[in-house]
Structures are given as structure tokens and as C-alpha cells.
């Protein structure tokens, strides 16, 4: 039977074979509106994007069914860089920036956005994930080029400040649940980009494995032990890269690259099945989507 890691000898070809999970990106549906500094949540077959920037901040939300995007109802306010958590039918959009940082949280039920509990401190471009009733957010831009070290948890009604992250950063991202979160890369100061990641156990943060390529404004999806980080701003001439990396809970390894670079995009799904949509490359805002999926593939074992 096909199962990742299973090894066998093919007596007909006299070759040692192994089943491996092999992932690839393919083109998905085009969104109704090109946006950057947006966020996403949900799954590949039931995704959601929220807010962002076109030529100005927007309140747009869109839903994905695995092949096409449709317009959802608008958020209560136009903003960018919100925190996100949840599913297509039970999502959060926390904080963000209008003309300055805000503390407002909005909750989505699959039809309408309504006001939720406020963050303890306003910020944008932080790391966050979880569910609508058990979410977390950490790091982010606290305003005035201040790099946020705080962590907050949401219980479906109110946000509570808990233990700080090890390194303050903005333009970061994260994934995982409230008791097993992962914060990936970001901007620790000035125009720098970082490889450092941190893991959260629901109480405190500790250092995780470093990604190979320093970046910020990337997007991640999955869990603390099975995650993927997609694209981001690496400081190159195009400001973005197509490379992705996967995490096994200890170390990062190279994953299939997307067909083109982007940053400030939206992503949702798992570490093995996800979407990455919208964003920007250089000065061009994108409406395109790419989908990632893994399949079991038989490969020949060599001595190289």
C-alpha cells in the first residue's frame, strides 16, 4: 500500500523504492479584487481573505471554494494588516491599521462581520491563528516603528495579555492553535529580515528552528509540527521571492516554489494542502491564487 516512508525492493527492476509525499503548486482561481497586506484563513476548499490595500485600504472579504472566489460581505471598517484566525464560517479579524493602529476585533459567521472584543493594544502585521473562540496573536507593529513583544489570547469574548515573545518583530506571521502556536520570521528592526522562529505552548515562547531564507511579510499555514511558510519580502530588487519552506516541528526544509514571487498575500490551509492568494510583486498587486497539494509518489532510492 502507498504510505509515506514505506520502502520496498522491486524484484523486476532490481531497484530499491520508497514512497514519499511530493508537493506541487498549481494555478487556482482569480480573486475579484487584487490586494496586498491582506490576510487569509480557512482551508483550500473553504478559504477566506479579509481586508488589505488596493490604492487605499479596503474592507473587502472573499470566499474560496477550491476553484473560484466570490465576494463576501465587507468588514465593518477598511483596514490592512489585520490578525486572523478561524474558518470560512467562524473567523476573526483582529486589530490592523486604518490611519493608525486599532484594537477592534471583528467576527465572521460566514455571512456577516460583527464587532467582537477589543485587543489590549493596537497593532498590525503580527503573527496569529487559532479558532474564533480560542485565538492568539503575538508580535506586530505597535506604531511609530515600535516592535511588539506582547502576546494576547482570545476566548471568544475578550482578549487577555499573556507572556511576551522572545524577540519583538513586525511583518511576521504565524500558524497553529492557542496551545501550540508558531511565529515565523519577520522584521526585528529597521529594514532587516530574520530567520528566527518561535514556538508557543499556551504559556511561554521558546526558540524553534530557523528558516533558511530571511524574510518578512511571508504567510504560513498548518500546525506547530507540520507547517509551511510561503514567499515573502527578502529585500531583493523585486522585494519578494517564490521560495517556500516546510517545518516538521524541529527544522525547516525546502519545499516546492510557487510559480512567481509575492509578499503581503493571504494563505490558509494545512502544512500539506493550502492556498496562497493575492499579494504583490514589486509594484504590481496580484489577484491570482496558487494551490499546494501533496501526493504519494514512488521514488528510486540512490546512494547519492
CSV table of C-alpha atoms in Angstrom, one decimal:
chain,number,residue,atom,x,y,z
A,1,UNK,CA,0.0,0.0,0.0
A,2,UNK,CA,1.1,3.6,-0.7
A,3,UNK,CA,2.3,5.1,2.5
A,4,UNK,CA,4.9,7.9,3.1
A,5,UNK,CA,8.2,6.4,4.2
A,6,UNK,CA,7.5,2.8,3.1
A,7,UNK,CA,10.5,1.2,1.4
A,8,UNK,CA,10.4,-1.9,-0.8
A,9,UNK,CA,12.6,-3.8,-3.3
A,10,UNK,CA,11.3,-4.1,-6.8
A,11,UNK,CA,12.4,-7.5,-7.9
A,12,UNK,CA,11.5,-6.9,-11.5
A,13,UNK,CA,13.7,-3.8,-11.9
A,14,UNK,CA,16.2,-4.7,-9.1
A,15,UNK,CA,15.6,-1.2,-7.6
A,16,UNK,CA,15.1,-0.1,-4.1
A,17,UNK,CA,12.0,2.1,-3.9
A,18,UNK,CA,10.4,4.4,-1.4
A,19,UNK,CA,7.0,6.2,-1.2
A,20,UNK,CA,7.4,9.9,-0.5
A,21,UNK,CA,5.0,12.8,-0.1
A,22,UNK,CA,5.7,15.1,-3.1
A,23,UNK,CA,4.1,18.5,-3.2
A,24,UNK,CA,3.5,20.9,-6.1
A,25,UNK,CA,1.8,24.3,-6.7
A,26,UNK,CA,-0.9,24.7,-9.4
A,27,UNK,CA,-2.9,27.7,-10.6
A,28,UNK,CA,-6.1,28.4,-8.8
A,29,UNK,CA,-8.9,30.8,-9.2
A,30,UNK,CA,-8.5,34.6,-9.7
A,31,UNK,CA,-9.9,36.8,-6.9
A,32,UNK,CA,-12.4,39.6,-7.6
A,33,UNK,CA,-10.0,42.3,-6.4
A,34,UNK,CA,-6.2,42.5,-6.4
A,35,UNK,CA,-5.0,43.4,-2.9
A,36,UNK,CA,-1.8,43.5,-0.8
A,37,UNK,CA,-1.3,43.4,3.0
A,38,UNK,CA,-4.3,41.2,3.2
A,39,UNK,CA,-4.8,38.0,5.3
A,40,UNK,CA,-6.3,34.6,4.9
A,41,UNK,CA,-7.7,31.7,6.9
A,42,UNK,CA,-9.7,28.6,6.4
A,43,UNK,CA,-8.8,25.7,4.1
A,44,UNK,CA,-8.0,25.1,0.5
A,45,UNK,CA,-11.6,24.1,-0.2
A,46,UNK,CA,-13.2,26.7,2.1
A,47,UNK,CA,-10.9,29.7,2.3
A,48,UNK,CA,-11.4,33.3,3.3
A,49,UNK,CA,-9.4,36.5,2.7
A,50,UNK,CA,-10.1,39.8,4.5
A,51,UNK,CA,-9.2,43.5,4.1
A,52,UNK,CA,-6.0,44.8,2.6
A,53,UNK,CA,-4.8,47.6,0.3
A,54,UNK,CA,-5.6,48.4,-3.4
A,55,UNK,CA,-4.9,52.1,-4.0
A,56,UNK,CA,-6.1,52.5,-0.4
A,57,UNK,CA,-7.3,50.4,2.5
A,58,UNK,CA,-10.4,48.2,1.8
A,59,UNK,CA,-13.0,46.3,3.8
A,60,UNK,CA,-13.3,43.5,1.2
A,61,UNK,CA,-13.7,39.9,2.1
A,62,UNK,CA,-13.8,37.0,-0.4
A,63,UNK,CA,-14.6,33.3,-0.1
A,64,UNK,CA,-12.8,30.4,-1.9
A,65,UNK,CA,-14.3,27.0,-2.7
A,66,UNK,CA,-11.1,25.4,-4.0
A,67,UNK,CA,-11.6,26.7,-7.6
A,68,UNK,CA,-13.2,30.1,-7.6
A,69,UNK,CA,-13.6,33.2,-5.4
A,70,UNK,CA,-16.8,35.0,-4.6
A,71,UNK,CA,-17.3,38.3,-2.8
A,72,UNK,CA,-18.4,38.1,0.8
A,73,UNK,CA,-19.8,40.9,2.9
A,74,UNK,CA,-17.5,43.8,3.8
A,75,UNK,CA,-15.8,44.2,7.1
A,76,UNK,CA,-17.1,47.0,9.3
A,77,UNK,CA,-14.0,49.1,8.5
A,78,UNK,CA,-11.5,49.3,5.8
A,79,UNK,CA,-8.0,48.3,7.1
A,80,UNK,CA,-4.9,46.4,6.4
A,81,UNK,CA,-2.5,44.1,8.3
A,82,UNK,CA,-5.2,42.5,10.5
A,83,UNK,CA,-4.7,39.5,12.7
A,84,UNK,CA,-6.6,36.4,11.6
A,85,UNK,CA,-7.9,33.1,12.9
A,86,UNK,CA,-10.7,30.6,12.4
A,87,UNK,CA,-12.5,29.2,9.4
A,88,UNK,CA,-14.6,30.4,6.5
A,89,UNK,CA,-17.7,30.3,8.6
A,90,UNK,CA,-16.2,31.3,12.0
A,91,UNK,CA,-13.4,33.8,11.5
A,92,UNK,CA,-11.7,36.6,13.3
A,93,UNK,CA,-10.1,39.9,12.0
A,94,UNK,CA,-8.2,41.5,14.9
A,95,UNK,CA,-6.5,44.8,15.1
A,96,UNK,CA,-4.9,46.2,11.9
A,97,UNK,CA,-4.3,49.7,10.7
A,98,UNK,CA,-6.6,52.4,9.4
A,99,UNK,CA,-4.7,55.6,9.7
A,100,UNK,CA,-3.1,54.3,12.8
A,101,UNK,CA,-3.3,51.0,14.7
A,102,UNK,CA,-6.6,49.9,16.0
A,103,UNK,CA,-7.7,47.5,18.7
A,104,UNK,CA,-11.1,46.5,17.2
A,105,UNK,CA,-11.9,42.8,16.6
A,106,UNK,CA,-14.5,41.6,14.1
A,107,UNK,CA,-16.1,38.2,13.9
A,108,UNK,CA,-17.4,36.5,10.8
A,109,UNK,CA,-20.2,33.9,10.7
A,110,UNK,CA,-19.9,33.0,7.0
A,111,UNK,CA,-22.3,35.9,6.2
A,112,UNK,CA,-21.8,39.0,8.2
A,113,UNK,CA,-19.0,40.7,10.2
A,114,UNK,CA,-19.9,41.9,13.7
A,115,UNK,CA,-17.9,43.6,16.5
A,116,UNK,CA,-16.0,41.3,19.0
A,117,UNK,CA,-13.9,42.1,22.0
A,118,UNK,CA,-11.0,44.7,21.6
A,119,UNK,CA,-7.3,43.8,21.8
A,120,UNK,CA,-5.5,45.1,24.8
A,121,UNK,CA,-3.1,47.0,22.5
A,122,UNK,CA,-3.5,48.1,18.9
A,123,UNK,CA,-1.1,46.7,16.3
A,124,UNK,CA,-0.9,45.3,12.7
A,125,UNK,CA,1.2,42.8,10.8
A,126,UNK,CA,1.5,40.4,13.8
A,127,UNK,CA,1.5,36.6,14.0
A,128,UNK,CA,-1.8,34.9,14.9
A,129,UNK,CA,-4.0,31.9,14.4
A,130,UNK,CA,-6.3,29.5,16.3
A,131,UNK,CA,-10.1,29.5,16.3
A,132,UNK,CA,-12.7,32.1,16.7
A,133,UNK,CA,-13.2,31.2,20.4
A,134,UNK,CA,-9.5,30.3,21.1
A,135,UNK,CA,-7.2,32.6,19.1
A,136,UNK,CA,-3.8,34.0,19.8
A,137,UNK,CA,-1.8,37.0,18.4
A,138,UNK,CA,1.9,37.9,19.0
A,139,UNK,CA,4.4,40.5,17.8
A,140,UNK,CA,3.5,43.0,15.2
A,141,UNK,CA,3.9,46.7,14.6
A,142,UNK,CA,2.9,48.7,17.7
A,143,UNK,CA,3.2,52.0,15.8
A,144,UNK,CA,6.0,54.5,15.5
A,145,UNK,CA,8.4,51.8,14.3
A,146,UNK,CA,7.9,50.0,17.7
A,147,UNK,CA,8.4,46.3,17.5
A,148,UNK,CA,5.8,44.5,19.6
A,149,UNK,CA,6.7,41.8,22.1
A,150,UNK,CA,3.3,41.1,23.5
A,151,UNK,CA,1.1,38.1,23.2
A,152,UNK,CA,-2.7,38.1,23.6
A,153,UNK,CA,-5.3,35.2,23.8
A,154,UNK,CA,-9.0,35.4,22.8
A,155,UNK,CA,-11.7,33.3,24.4
A,156,UNK,CA,-14.5,34.3,22.0
A,157,UNK,CA,-15.4,37.4,24.1
A,158,UNK,CA,-12.3,39.2,25.3
A,159,UNK,CA,-8.5,39.4,24.8
A,160,UNK,CA,-6.1,38.8,27.7
A,161,UNK,CA,-2.4,39.7,27.8
A,162,UNK,CA,-0.1,36.7,28.5
A,163,UNK,CA,3.7,36.1,28.3
A,164,UNK,CA,5.8,38.1,25.8
A,165,UNK,CA,7.7,36.6,22.8
A,166,UNK,CA,11.5,36.3,23.0
A,167,UNK,CA,12.1,38.8,20.2
A,168,UNK,CA,9.9,41.7,19.2
A,169,UNK,CA,9.2,41.9,15.5
A,170,UNK,CA,6.7,43.2,12.9
A,171,UNK,CA,5.7,42.0,9.5
A,172,UNK,CA,5.7,38.5,10.9
A,173,UNK,CA,3.2,35.6,10.6
A,174,UNK,CA,2.2,32.5,12.4
A,175,UNK,CA,0.0,29.4,12.5
A,176,UNK,CA,-1.2,26.8,14.9
A,177,UNK,CA,-3.6,26.6,17.8
A,178,UNK,CA,-3.6,28.6,21.0
A,179,UNK,CA,-1.7,25.9,22.9
A,180,UNK,CA,0.7,25.1,20.1
A,181,UNK,CA,1.5,28.2,18.0
A,182,UNK,CA,4.3,29.0,15.7
A,183,UNK,CA,5.7,32.5,14.8
A,184,UNK,CA,7.7,32.7,11.6
A,185,UNK,CA,10.4,35.2,10.6
A,186,UNK,CA,9.6,38.9,10.4
A,187,UNK,CA,11.3,42.2,10.8
A,188,UNK,CA,13.2,42.7,14.1
A,189,UNK,CA,14.4,46.3,13.5
A,190,UNK,CA,14.8,48.8,10.7
A,191,UNK,CA,14.8,47.2,7.3
A,192,UNK,CA,16.3,43.9,8.4
A,193,UNK,CA,14.7,40.5,7.9
A,194,UNK,CA,15.1,37.5,10.1
A,195,UNK,CA,15.3,33.7,10.0
A,196,UNK,CA,14.2,33.1,13.7
A,197,UNK,CA,11.1,31.3,14.6
A,198,UNK,CA,9.4,30.8,18.0
A,199,UNK,CA,7.1,28.2,19.4
A,200,UNK,CA,4.2,28.8,21.9
A,201,UNK,CA,2.9,26.2,24.3
A,202,UNK,CA,0.0,28.2,25.6
A,203,UNK,CA,2.1,29.7,28.4
A,204,UNK,CA,5.5,30.7,27.1
A,205,UNK,CA,7.6,31.1,24.0
A,206,UNK,CA,10.8,29.2,23.1
A,207,UNK,CA,13.1,29.2,20.2
A,208,UNK,CA,12.2,27.0,17.2
A,209,UNK,CA,14.2,26.0,14.1
A,210,UNK,CA,15.4,28.8,11.8
A,211,UNK,CA,14.1,29.1,8.3
A,212,UNK,CA,16.8,29.0,5.5
A,213,UNK,CA,16.0,32.3,3.9
A,214,UNK,CA,15.4,35.5,5.9
A,215,UNK,CA,12.1,37.2,5.0
A,216,UNK,CA,9.2,39.2,6.3
A,217,UNK,CA,5.6,39.7,5.1
A,218,UNK,CA,5.5,36.0,4.3
A,219,UNK,CA,2.5,33.8,5.1
A,220,UNK,CA,2.2,30.5,6.8
A,221,UNK,CA,-0.3,27.7,7.3
A,222,UNK,CA,-0.5,24.5,9.2
A,223,UNK,CA,0.4,23.5,12.7
A,224,UNK,CA,3.4,23.8,15.0
A,225,UNK,CA,4.7,20.4,13.9
A,226,UNK,CA,3.6,20.5,10.2
A,227,UNK,CA,3.7,24.0,8.7
A,228,UNK,CA,4.6,25.8,5.5
A,229,UNK,CA,5.9,29.3,5.0
A,230,UNK,CA,5.2,30.8,1.6
A,231,UNK,CA,7.1,33.5,-0.3
A,232,UNK,CA,7.7,36.9,1.4
A,233,UNK,CA,9.9,40.0,1.2
A,234,UNK,CA,13.6,39.1,1.1
A,235,UNK,CA,14.9,42.6,0.3
A,236,UNK,CA,15.8,41.7,-3.3
A,237,UNK,CA,15.2,44.1,-6.2
A,238,UNK,CA,11.7,42.6,-6.7
A,239,UNK,CA,11.1,42.7,-2.9
A,240,UNK,CA,9.8,39.2,-3.0
A,241,UNK,CA,10.7,35.6,-3.5
A,242,UNK,CA,8.8,32.5,-4.7
A,243,UNK,CA,10.6,30.0,-2.4
A,244,UNK,CA,8.6,28.1,0.3
A,245,UNK,CA,9.8,26.1,3.3
A,246,UNK,CA,8.2,23.3,5.3
A,247,UNK,CA,8.5,22.7,9.1
A,248,UNK,CA,8.4,19.3,10.9
A,249,UNK,CA,8.4,20.8,14.4
A,250,UNK,CA,12.2,20.8,14.6
A,251,UNK,CA,13.7,22.0,11.4
A,252,UNK,CA,12.8,23.7,8.1
A,253,UNK,CA,13.4,22.2,4.7
A,254,UNK,CA,13.0,23.4,1.1
A,255,UNK,CA,9.5,22.9,-0.4
A,256,UNK,CA,8.3,23.5,-3.9
A,257,UNK,CA,8.5,27.1,-5.0
A,258,UNK,CA,5.4,29.0,-6.3
A,259,UNK,CA,5.3,29.9,-10.0
A,260,UNK,CA,6.2,33.5,-9.1
A,261,UNK,CA,7.2,35.7,-6.1
A,262,UNK,CA,4.8,37.6,-3.9
A,263,UNK,CA,4.5,39.1,-0.5
A,264,UNK,CA,1.8,40.6,1.7
A,265,UNK,CA,-0.6,37.9,0.5
A,266,UNK,CA,-3.2,35.6,2.1
A,267,UNK,CA,-2.8,32.0,2.9
A,268,UNK,CA,-4.8,29.3,4.6
A,269,UNK,CA,-5.0,25.5,4.9
A,270,UNK,CA,-2.7,22.9,6.4
A,271,UNK,CA,1.0,22.2,6.0
A,272,UNK,CA,0.3,19.9,3.1
A,273,UNK,CA,-2.8,21.3,1.4
A,274,UNK,CA,-3.1,25.1,1.2
A,275,UNK,CA,-3.8,28.2,-0.9
A,276,UNK,CA,-1.8,31.4,-1.3
A,277,UNK,CA,-3.6,34.3,-3.0
A,278,UNK,CA,-3.3,38.0,-3.7
A,279,UNK,CA,-0.3,40.0,-2.5
A,280,UNK,CA,2.2,42.0,-4.5
A,281,UNK,CA,5.4,41.6,-6.5
A,282,UNK,CA,7.4,44.7,-7.0
A,283,UNK,CA,4.8,47.4,-7.8
A,284,UNK,CA,2.2,45.0,-9.1
A,285,UNK,CA,-0.7,43.9,-7.0
A,286,UNK,CA,-2.0,40.4,-7.6
A,287,UNK,CA,-5.4,38.7,-7.8
A,288,UNK,CA,-4.1,35.3,-8.6
A,289,UNK,CA,-4.2,32.2,-6.5
A,290,UNK,CA,-1.9,29.1,-6.3
A,291,UNK,CA,-2.8,25.9,-4.6
A,292,UNK,CA,-0.4,23.4,-3.0
A,293,UNK,CA,-1.1,19.7,-2.5
A,294,UNK,CA,1.0,16.6,-1.8
A,295,UNK,CA,0.6,13.2,-3.3
A,296,UNK,CA,2.3,9.9,-2.5
A,297,UNK,CA,4.9,9.2,-5.2
A,298,UNK,CA,7.1,6.2,-5.7
A,299,UNK,CA,10.8,7.2,-6.0
A,300,UNK,CA,14.0,5.2,-6.5
A,301,UNK,CA,16.5,5.2,-3.6
A,302,UNK,CA,20.0,6.0,-4.8
A,303,UNK,CA,23.4,6.2,-3.0
A,304,UNK,CA,23.8,9.9,-3.7
